[in-house]
mmCIF file of C-alpha atoms in Angstrom:
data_model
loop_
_atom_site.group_PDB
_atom_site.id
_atom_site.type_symbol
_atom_site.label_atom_id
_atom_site.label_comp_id
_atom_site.label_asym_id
_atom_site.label_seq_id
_atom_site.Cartn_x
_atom_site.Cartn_y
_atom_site.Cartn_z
ATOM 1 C CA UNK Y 1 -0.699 -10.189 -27.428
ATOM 2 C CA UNK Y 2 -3.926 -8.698 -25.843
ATOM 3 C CA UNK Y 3 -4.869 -5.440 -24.194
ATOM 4 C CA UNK Y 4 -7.286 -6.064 -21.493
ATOM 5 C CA UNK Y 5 -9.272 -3.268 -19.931
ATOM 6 C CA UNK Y 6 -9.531 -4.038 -16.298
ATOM 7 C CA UNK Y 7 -11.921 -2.054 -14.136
ATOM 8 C CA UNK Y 8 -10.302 -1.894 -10.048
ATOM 9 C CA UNK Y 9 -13.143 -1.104 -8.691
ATOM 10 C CA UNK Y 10 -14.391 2.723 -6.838
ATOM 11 C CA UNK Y 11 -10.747 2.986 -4.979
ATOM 12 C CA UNK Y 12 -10.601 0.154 -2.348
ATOM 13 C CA UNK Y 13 -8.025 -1.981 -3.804
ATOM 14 C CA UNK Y 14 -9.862 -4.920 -1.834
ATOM 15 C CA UNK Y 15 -13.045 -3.887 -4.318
ATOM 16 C CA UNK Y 16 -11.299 -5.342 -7.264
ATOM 17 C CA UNK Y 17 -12.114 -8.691 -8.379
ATOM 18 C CA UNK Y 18 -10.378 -11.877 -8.575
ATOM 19 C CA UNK Y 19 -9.972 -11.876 -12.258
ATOM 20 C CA UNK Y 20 -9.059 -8.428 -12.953
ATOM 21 C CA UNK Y 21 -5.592 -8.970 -9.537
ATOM 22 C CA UNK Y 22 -4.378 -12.444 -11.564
ATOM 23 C CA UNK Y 23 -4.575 -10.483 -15.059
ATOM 24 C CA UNK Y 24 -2.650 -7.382 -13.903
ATOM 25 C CA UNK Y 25 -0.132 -9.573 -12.234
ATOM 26 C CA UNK Y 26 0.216 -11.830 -15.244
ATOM 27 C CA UNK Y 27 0.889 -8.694 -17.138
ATOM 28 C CA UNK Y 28 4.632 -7.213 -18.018
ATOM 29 C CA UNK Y 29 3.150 -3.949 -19.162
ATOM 30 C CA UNK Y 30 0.568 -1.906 -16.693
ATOM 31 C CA UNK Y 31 -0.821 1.759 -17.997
ATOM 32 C CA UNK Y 32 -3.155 2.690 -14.940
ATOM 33 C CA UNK Y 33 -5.284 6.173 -14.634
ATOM 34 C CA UNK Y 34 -3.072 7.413 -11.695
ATOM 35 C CA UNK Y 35 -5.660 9.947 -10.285
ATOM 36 C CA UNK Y 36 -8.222 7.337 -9.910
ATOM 37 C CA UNK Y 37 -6.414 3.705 -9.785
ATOM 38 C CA UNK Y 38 -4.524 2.954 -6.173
ATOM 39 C CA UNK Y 39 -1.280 1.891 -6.231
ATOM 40 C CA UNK Y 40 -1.676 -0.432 -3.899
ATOM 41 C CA UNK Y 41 -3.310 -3.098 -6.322
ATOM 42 C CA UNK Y 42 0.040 -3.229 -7.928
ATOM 43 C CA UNK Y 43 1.580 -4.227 -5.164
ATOM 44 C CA UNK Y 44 2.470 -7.765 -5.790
ATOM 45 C CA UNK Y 45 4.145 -6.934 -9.223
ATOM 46 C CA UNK Y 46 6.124 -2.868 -8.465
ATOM 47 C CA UNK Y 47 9.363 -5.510 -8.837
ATOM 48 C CA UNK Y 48 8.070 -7.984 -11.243
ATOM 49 C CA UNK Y 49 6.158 -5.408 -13.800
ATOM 50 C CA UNK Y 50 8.411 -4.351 -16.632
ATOM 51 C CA UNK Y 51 6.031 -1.228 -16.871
ATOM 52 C CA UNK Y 52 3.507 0.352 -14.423
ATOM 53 C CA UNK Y 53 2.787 3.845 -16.209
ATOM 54 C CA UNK Y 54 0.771 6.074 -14.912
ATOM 55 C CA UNK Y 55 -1.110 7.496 -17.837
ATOM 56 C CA UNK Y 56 -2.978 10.592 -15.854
ATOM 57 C CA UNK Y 57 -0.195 13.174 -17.273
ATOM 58 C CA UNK Y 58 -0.569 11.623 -20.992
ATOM 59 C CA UNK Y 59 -2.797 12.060 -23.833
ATOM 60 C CA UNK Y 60 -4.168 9.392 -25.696
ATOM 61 C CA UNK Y 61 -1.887 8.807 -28.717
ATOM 62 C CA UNK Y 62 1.223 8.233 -25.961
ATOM 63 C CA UNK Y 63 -1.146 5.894 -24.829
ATOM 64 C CA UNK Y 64 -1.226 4.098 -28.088
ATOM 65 C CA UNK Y 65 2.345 4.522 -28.352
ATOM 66 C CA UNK Y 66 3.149 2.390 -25.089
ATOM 67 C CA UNK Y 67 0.403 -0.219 -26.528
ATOM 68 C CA UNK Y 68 2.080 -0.663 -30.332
ATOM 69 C CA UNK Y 69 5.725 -0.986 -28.527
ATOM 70 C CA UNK Y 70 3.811 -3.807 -25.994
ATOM 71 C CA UNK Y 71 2.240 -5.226 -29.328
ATOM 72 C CA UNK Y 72 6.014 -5.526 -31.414
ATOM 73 C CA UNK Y 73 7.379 -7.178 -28.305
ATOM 74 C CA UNK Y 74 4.487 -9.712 -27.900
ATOM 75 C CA UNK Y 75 3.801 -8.267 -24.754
ATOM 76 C CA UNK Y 76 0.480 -8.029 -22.867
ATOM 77 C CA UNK Y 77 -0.992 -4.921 -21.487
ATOM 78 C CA UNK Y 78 -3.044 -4.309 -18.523
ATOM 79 C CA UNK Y 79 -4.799 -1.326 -19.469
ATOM 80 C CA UNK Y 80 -6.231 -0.619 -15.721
ATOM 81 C CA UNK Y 81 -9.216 1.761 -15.075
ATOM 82 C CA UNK Y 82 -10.982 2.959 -12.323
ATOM 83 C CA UNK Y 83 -14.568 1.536 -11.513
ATOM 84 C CA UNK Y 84 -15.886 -0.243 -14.682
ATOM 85 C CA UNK Y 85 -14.014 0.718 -17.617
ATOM 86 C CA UNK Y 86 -17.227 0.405 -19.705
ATOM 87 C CA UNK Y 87 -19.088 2.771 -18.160
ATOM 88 C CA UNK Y 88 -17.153 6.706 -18.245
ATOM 89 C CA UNK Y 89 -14.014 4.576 -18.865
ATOM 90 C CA UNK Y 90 -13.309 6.164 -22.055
ATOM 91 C CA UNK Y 91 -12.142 2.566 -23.657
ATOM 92 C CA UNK Y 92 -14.187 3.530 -26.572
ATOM 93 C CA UNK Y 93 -11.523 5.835 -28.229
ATOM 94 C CA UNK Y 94 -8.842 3.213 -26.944
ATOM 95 C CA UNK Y 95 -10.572 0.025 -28.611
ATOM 96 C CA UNK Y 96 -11.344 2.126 -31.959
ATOM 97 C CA UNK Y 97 -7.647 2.669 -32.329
ATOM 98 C CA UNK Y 98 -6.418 -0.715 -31.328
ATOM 99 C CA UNK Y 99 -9.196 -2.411 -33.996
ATOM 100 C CA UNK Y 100 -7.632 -0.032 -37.320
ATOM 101 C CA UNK Y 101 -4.464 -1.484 -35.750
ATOM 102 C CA UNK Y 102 -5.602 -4.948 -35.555
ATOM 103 C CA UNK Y 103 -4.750 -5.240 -31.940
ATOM 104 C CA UNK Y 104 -6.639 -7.921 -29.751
ATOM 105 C CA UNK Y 105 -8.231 -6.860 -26.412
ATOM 106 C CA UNK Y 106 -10.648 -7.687 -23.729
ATOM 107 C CA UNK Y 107 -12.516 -5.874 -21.054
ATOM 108 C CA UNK Y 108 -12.781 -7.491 -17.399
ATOM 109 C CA UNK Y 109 -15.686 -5.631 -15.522
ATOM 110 C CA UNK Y 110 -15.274 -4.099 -12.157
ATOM 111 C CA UNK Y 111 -17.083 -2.742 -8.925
ATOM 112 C CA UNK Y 112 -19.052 0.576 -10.327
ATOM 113 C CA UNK Y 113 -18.645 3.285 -8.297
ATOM 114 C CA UNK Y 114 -23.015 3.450 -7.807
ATOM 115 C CA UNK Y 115 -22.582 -0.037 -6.404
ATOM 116 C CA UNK Y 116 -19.999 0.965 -4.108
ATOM 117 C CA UNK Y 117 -21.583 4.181 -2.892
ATOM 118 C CA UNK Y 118 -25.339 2.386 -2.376
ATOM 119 C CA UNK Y 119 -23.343 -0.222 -0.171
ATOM 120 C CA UNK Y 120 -21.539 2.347 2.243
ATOM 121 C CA UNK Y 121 -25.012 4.374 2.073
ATOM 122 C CA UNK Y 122 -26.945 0.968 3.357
ATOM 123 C CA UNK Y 123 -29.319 1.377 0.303
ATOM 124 C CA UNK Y 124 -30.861 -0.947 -2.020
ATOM 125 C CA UNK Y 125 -31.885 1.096 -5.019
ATOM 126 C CA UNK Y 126 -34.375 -1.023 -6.428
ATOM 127 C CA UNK Y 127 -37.393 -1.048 -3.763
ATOM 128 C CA UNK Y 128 -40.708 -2.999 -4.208
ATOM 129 C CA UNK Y 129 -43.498 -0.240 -4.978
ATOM 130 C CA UNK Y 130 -40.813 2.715 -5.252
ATOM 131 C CA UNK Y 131 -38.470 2.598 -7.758
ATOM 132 C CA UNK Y 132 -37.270 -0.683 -10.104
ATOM 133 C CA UNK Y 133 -34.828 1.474 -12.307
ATOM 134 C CA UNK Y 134 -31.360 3.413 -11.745
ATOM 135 C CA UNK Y 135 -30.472 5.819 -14.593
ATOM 136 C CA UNK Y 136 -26.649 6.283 -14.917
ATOM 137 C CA UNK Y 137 -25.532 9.170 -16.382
ATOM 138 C CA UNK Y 138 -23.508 12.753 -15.804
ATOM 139 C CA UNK Y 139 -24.472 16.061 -15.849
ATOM 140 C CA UNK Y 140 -23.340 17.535 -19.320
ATOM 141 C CA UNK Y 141 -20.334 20.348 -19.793
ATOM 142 C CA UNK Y 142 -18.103 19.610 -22.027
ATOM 143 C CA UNK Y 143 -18.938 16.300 -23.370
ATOM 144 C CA UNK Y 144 -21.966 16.595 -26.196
ATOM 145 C CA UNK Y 145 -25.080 15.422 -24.789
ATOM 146 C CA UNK Y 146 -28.039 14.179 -26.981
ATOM 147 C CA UNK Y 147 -31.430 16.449 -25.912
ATOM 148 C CA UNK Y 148 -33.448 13.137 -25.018
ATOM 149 C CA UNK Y 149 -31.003 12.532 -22.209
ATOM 150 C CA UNK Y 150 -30.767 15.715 -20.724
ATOM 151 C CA UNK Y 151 -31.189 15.348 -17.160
ATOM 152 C CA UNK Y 152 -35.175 17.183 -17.278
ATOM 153 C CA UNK Y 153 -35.570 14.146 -19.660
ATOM 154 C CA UNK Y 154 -34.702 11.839 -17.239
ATOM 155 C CA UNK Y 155 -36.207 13.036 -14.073
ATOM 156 C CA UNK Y 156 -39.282 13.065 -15.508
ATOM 157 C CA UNK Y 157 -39.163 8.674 -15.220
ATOM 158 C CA UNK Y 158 -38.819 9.218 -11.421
ATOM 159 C CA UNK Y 159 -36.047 6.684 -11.214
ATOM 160 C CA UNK Y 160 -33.294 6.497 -9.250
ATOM 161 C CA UNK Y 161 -30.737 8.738 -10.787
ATOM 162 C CA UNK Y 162 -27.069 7.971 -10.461
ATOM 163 C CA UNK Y 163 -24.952 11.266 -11.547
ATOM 164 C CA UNK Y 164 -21.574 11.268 -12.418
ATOM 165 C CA UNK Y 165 -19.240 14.544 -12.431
ATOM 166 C CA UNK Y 166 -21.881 17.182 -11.609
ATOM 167 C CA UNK Y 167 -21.014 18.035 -8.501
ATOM 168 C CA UNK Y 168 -19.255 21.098 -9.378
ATOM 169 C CA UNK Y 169 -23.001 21.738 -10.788
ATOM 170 C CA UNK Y 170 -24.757 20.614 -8.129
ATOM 171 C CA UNK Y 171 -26.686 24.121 -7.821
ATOM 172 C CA UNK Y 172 -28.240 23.991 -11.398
ATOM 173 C CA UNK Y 173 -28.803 19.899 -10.934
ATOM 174 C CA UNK Y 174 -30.881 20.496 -7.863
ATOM 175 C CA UNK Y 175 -32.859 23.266 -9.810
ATOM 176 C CA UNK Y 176 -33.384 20.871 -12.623
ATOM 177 C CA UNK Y 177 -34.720 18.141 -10.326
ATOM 178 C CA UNK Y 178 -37.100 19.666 -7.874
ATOM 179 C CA UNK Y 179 -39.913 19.959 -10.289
ATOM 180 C CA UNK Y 180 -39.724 16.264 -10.734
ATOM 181 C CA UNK Y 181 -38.874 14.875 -7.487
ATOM 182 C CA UNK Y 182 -40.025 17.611 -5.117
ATOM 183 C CA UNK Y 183 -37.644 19.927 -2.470
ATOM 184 C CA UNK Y 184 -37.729 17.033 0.171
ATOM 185 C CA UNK Y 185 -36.798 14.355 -2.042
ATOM 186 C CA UNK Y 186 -33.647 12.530 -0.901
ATOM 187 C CA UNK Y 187 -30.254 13.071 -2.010
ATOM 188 C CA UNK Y 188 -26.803 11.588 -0.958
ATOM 189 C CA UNK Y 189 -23.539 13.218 -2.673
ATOM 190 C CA UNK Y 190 -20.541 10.257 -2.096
ATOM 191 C CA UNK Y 191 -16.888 11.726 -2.570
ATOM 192 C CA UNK Y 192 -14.096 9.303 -2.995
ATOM 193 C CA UNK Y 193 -16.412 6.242 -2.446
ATOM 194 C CA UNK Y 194 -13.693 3.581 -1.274
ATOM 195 C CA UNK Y 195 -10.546 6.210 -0.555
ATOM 196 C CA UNK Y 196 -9.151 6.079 2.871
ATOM 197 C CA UNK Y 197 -9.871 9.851 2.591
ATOM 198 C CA UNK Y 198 -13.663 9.126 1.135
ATOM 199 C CA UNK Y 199 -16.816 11.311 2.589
ATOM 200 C CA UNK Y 200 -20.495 11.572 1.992
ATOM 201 C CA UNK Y 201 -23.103 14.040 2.915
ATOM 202 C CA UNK Y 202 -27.056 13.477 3.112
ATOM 203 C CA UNK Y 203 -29.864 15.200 2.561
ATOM 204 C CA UNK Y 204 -32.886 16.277 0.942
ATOM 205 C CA UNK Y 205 -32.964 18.467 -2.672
ATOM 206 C CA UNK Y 206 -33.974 21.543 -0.733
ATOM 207 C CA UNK Y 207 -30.664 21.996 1.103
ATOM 208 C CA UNK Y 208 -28.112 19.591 -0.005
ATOM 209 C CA UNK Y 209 -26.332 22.750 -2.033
ATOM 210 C CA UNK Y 210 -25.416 24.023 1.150
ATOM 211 C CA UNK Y 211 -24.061 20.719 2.533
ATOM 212 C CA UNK Y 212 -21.643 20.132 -0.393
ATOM 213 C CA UNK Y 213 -20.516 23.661 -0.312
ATOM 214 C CA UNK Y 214 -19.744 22.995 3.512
ATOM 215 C CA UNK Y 215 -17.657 20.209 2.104
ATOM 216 C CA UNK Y 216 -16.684 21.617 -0.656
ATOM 217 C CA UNK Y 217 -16.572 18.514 -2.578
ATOM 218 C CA UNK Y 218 -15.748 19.568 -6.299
ATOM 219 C CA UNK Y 219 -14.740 16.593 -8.220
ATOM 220 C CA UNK Y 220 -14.589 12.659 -7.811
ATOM 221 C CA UNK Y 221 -18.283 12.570 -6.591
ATOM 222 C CA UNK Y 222 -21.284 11.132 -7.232
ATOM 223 C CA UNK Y 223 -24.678 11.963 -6.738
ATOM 224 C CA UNK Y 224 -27.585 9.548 -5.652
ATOM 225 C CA UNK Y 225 -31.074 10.984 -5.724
ATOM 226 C CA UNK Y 226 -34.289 8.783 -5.367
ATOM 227 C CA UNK Y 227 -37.313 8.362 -2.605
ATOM 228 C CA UNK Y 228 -35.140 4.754 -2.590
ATOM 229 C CA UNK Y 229 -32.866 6.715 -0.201
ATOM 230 C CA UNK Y 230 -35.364 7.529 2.683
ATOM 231 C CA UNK Y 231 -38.215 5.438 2.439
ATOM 232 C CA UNK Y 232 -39.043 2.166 4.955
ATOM 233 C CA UNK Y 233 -42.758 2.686 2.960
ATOM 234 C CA UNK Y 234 -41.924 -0.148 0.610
ATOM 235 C CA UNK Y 235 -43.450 -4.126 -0.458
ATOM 236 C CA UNK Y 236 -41.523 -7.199 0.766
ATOM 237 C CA UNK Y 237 -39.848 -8.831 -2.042
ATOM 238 C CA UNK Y 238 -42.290 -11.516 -4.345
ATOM 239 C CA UNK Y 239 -39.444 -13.632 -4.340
ATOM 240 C CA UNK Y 240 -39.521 -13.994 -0.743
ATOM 241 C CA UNK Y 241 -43.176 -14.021 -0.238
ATOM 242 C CA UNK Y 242 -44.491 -17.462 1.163
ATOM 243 C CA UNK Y 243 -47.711 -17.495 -0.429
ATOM 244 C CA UNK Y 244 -46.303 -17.102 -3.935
ATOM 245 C CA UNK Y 245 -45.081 -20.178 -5.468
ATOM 246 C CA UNK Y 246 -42.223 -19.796 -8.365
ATOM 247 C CA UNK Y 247 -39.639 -21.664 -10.515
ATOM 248 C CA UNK Y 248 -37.168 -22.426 -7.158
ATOM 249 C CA UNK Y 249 -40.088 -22.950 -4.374
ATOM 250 C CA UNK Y 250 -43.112 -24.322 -6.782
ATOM 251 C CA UNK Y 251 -45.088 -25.437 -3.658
ATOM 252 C CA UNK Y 252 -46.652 -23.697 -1.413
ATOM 253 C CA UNK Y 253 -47.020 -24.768 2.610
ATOM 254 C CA UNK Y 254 -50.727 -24.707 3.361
ATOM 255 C CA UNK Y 255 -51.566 -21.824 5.493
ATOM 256 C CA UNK Y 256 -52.754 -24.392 8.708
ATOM 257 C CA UNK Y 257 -49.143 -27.107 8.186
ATOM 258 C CA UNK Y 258 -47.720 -23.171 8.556
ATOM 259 C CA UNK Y 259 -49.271 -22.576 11.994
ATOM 260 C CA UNK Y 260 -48.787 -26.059 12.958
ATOM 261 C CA UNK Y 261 -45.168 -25.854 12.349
ATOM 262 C CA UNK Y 262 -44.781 -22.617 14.103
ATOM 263 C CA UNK Y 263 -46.609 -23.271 17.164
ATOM 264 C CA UNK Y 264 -44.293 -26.361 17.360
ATOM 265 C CA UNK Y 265 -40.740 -23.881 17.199
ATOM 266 C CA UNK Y 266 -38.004 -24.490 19.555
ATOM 267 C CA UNK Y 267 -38.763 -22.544 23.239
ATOM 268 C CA UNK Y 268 -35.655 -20.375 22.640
ATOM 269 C CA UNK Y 269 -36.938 -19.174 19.241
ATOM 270 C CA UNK Y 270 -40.592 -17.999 20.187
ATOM 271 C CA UNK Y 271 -38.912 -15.369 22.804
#
């Protein structure tokens, strides 16, 4: 018997990977995070399934409960999370208890909801010249957070900054960031990323407040801030660069065979 903890991805149930469908099919017993998992992805199995719980209304020892009874009965579980379970999945309570009860589980990785929210932005947030790192993390309230990684501590890398369940914060994030970043830096706030009901707003440090208050977005969003988001001021890829020679293109064209070649191009192609 195994538990596996399968990330499905920000919300589109077409976002969930190949791996993670044929596991949660083969499964009898499904426990899925209701507020954030779509039904739809059970689809295939709502008369197969001996089980599809949704564990939103329970706490964690029912949890467990549902698990041991799956375990007696030789049973596997499909313990399905939203995004990737191993980042803000809480798993790490889960796989503590299941270990002191000699339980066996897995974790299949899933679409995070940063990866999700840069692709309906049209953003790559790793530019040439601008930024090469993304810092995940969340603004802190009730969970403890170590000083290092307070979000002053972080800013002051200038990275792009990926924050999780702030928004209800968004005031004293801005106000945390603007010494680092400056008021015009750029700032996207994506709620629902991959919900038929999903929504985004843009801006720049200085006003976004305002924006998200028009929306009044107050949970289920995250917050992208980085000069990644509005800058065309960037380098063209190394990897792509014809005069650099590397593992997978060791050779490089002579600059006159270049001009040679490209002064011989088809008619249609040098319009």
């Amino acid at each position: 018997m195994t538990v596996y903890f399968i990330g499905a991805g920000p919300g589109d149930p077409e976002l969930i990977t190949i791996k993670a469908q044929k596991l949660i099919n083969a499964c009898p017993v499904i426990l899925y995070a209701g507020s954030l998992v779509p039904r739809e992805i059970f689809v295939d199995v709502e008369d197969t399934a001996e089980k599809i719980i949704d564990t939103a209304s329970i706490h964690l020892d029912e949890i467990i409960e549902h698990i041991v009874e799956a375990n007696k009965a030789g049973k596997d579980v499909a313990r399905v999370h939203s995004g990737d379970p191993s980042l803000y999945g809480a798993i790490g309570e889960q796989i503590r208890r299941l270990e002191t009860l000699d339980i066996g589980y897995q974790i299949i990785p899933g679409v995070t909801a940063t990866s999700a929210s840069a692709a309906w932005l049209g953003k790559e947030l790793t530019l040439s010249g601008v930024s090469q790192t993304i810092i995940m993390t969340r603004y802190e309230g009730k969970t403890p957070f170590p000083e290092r990684e307070r979000l002053p501590a972080l800013a002051a890398s200038g990275a792009t900054l990926a924050i999780h369940l702030g928004v209800t914060r968004i005031h004293k994030i801005v106000e945390e960031l603007i010494p680092f970043y400056g008021e015009n830096c750029p700032i996207a706030v994506c709620y629902r990323t991959g919900w038929l009901d999903q929504d985004k707003v843009t801006g720049v440090l200085s006003d976004i407040v305002e924006k998200v208050r028009a929306k009044k977005f107050t949970r289920t969003s995250l917050i992208l801030v980085g000069p990644v988001l509005g800058t065309d001021d960037f380098r063209d890829s190394y990897l792509y660069d014809e005069d650099k020679a590397h593992v997978y293109r060791p050779k490089v064209k002579p600059k006159k065979l270049r001009s040679v070649e490209s002064s011989q191009a088809h008619p249609a192609l040098k319009k």
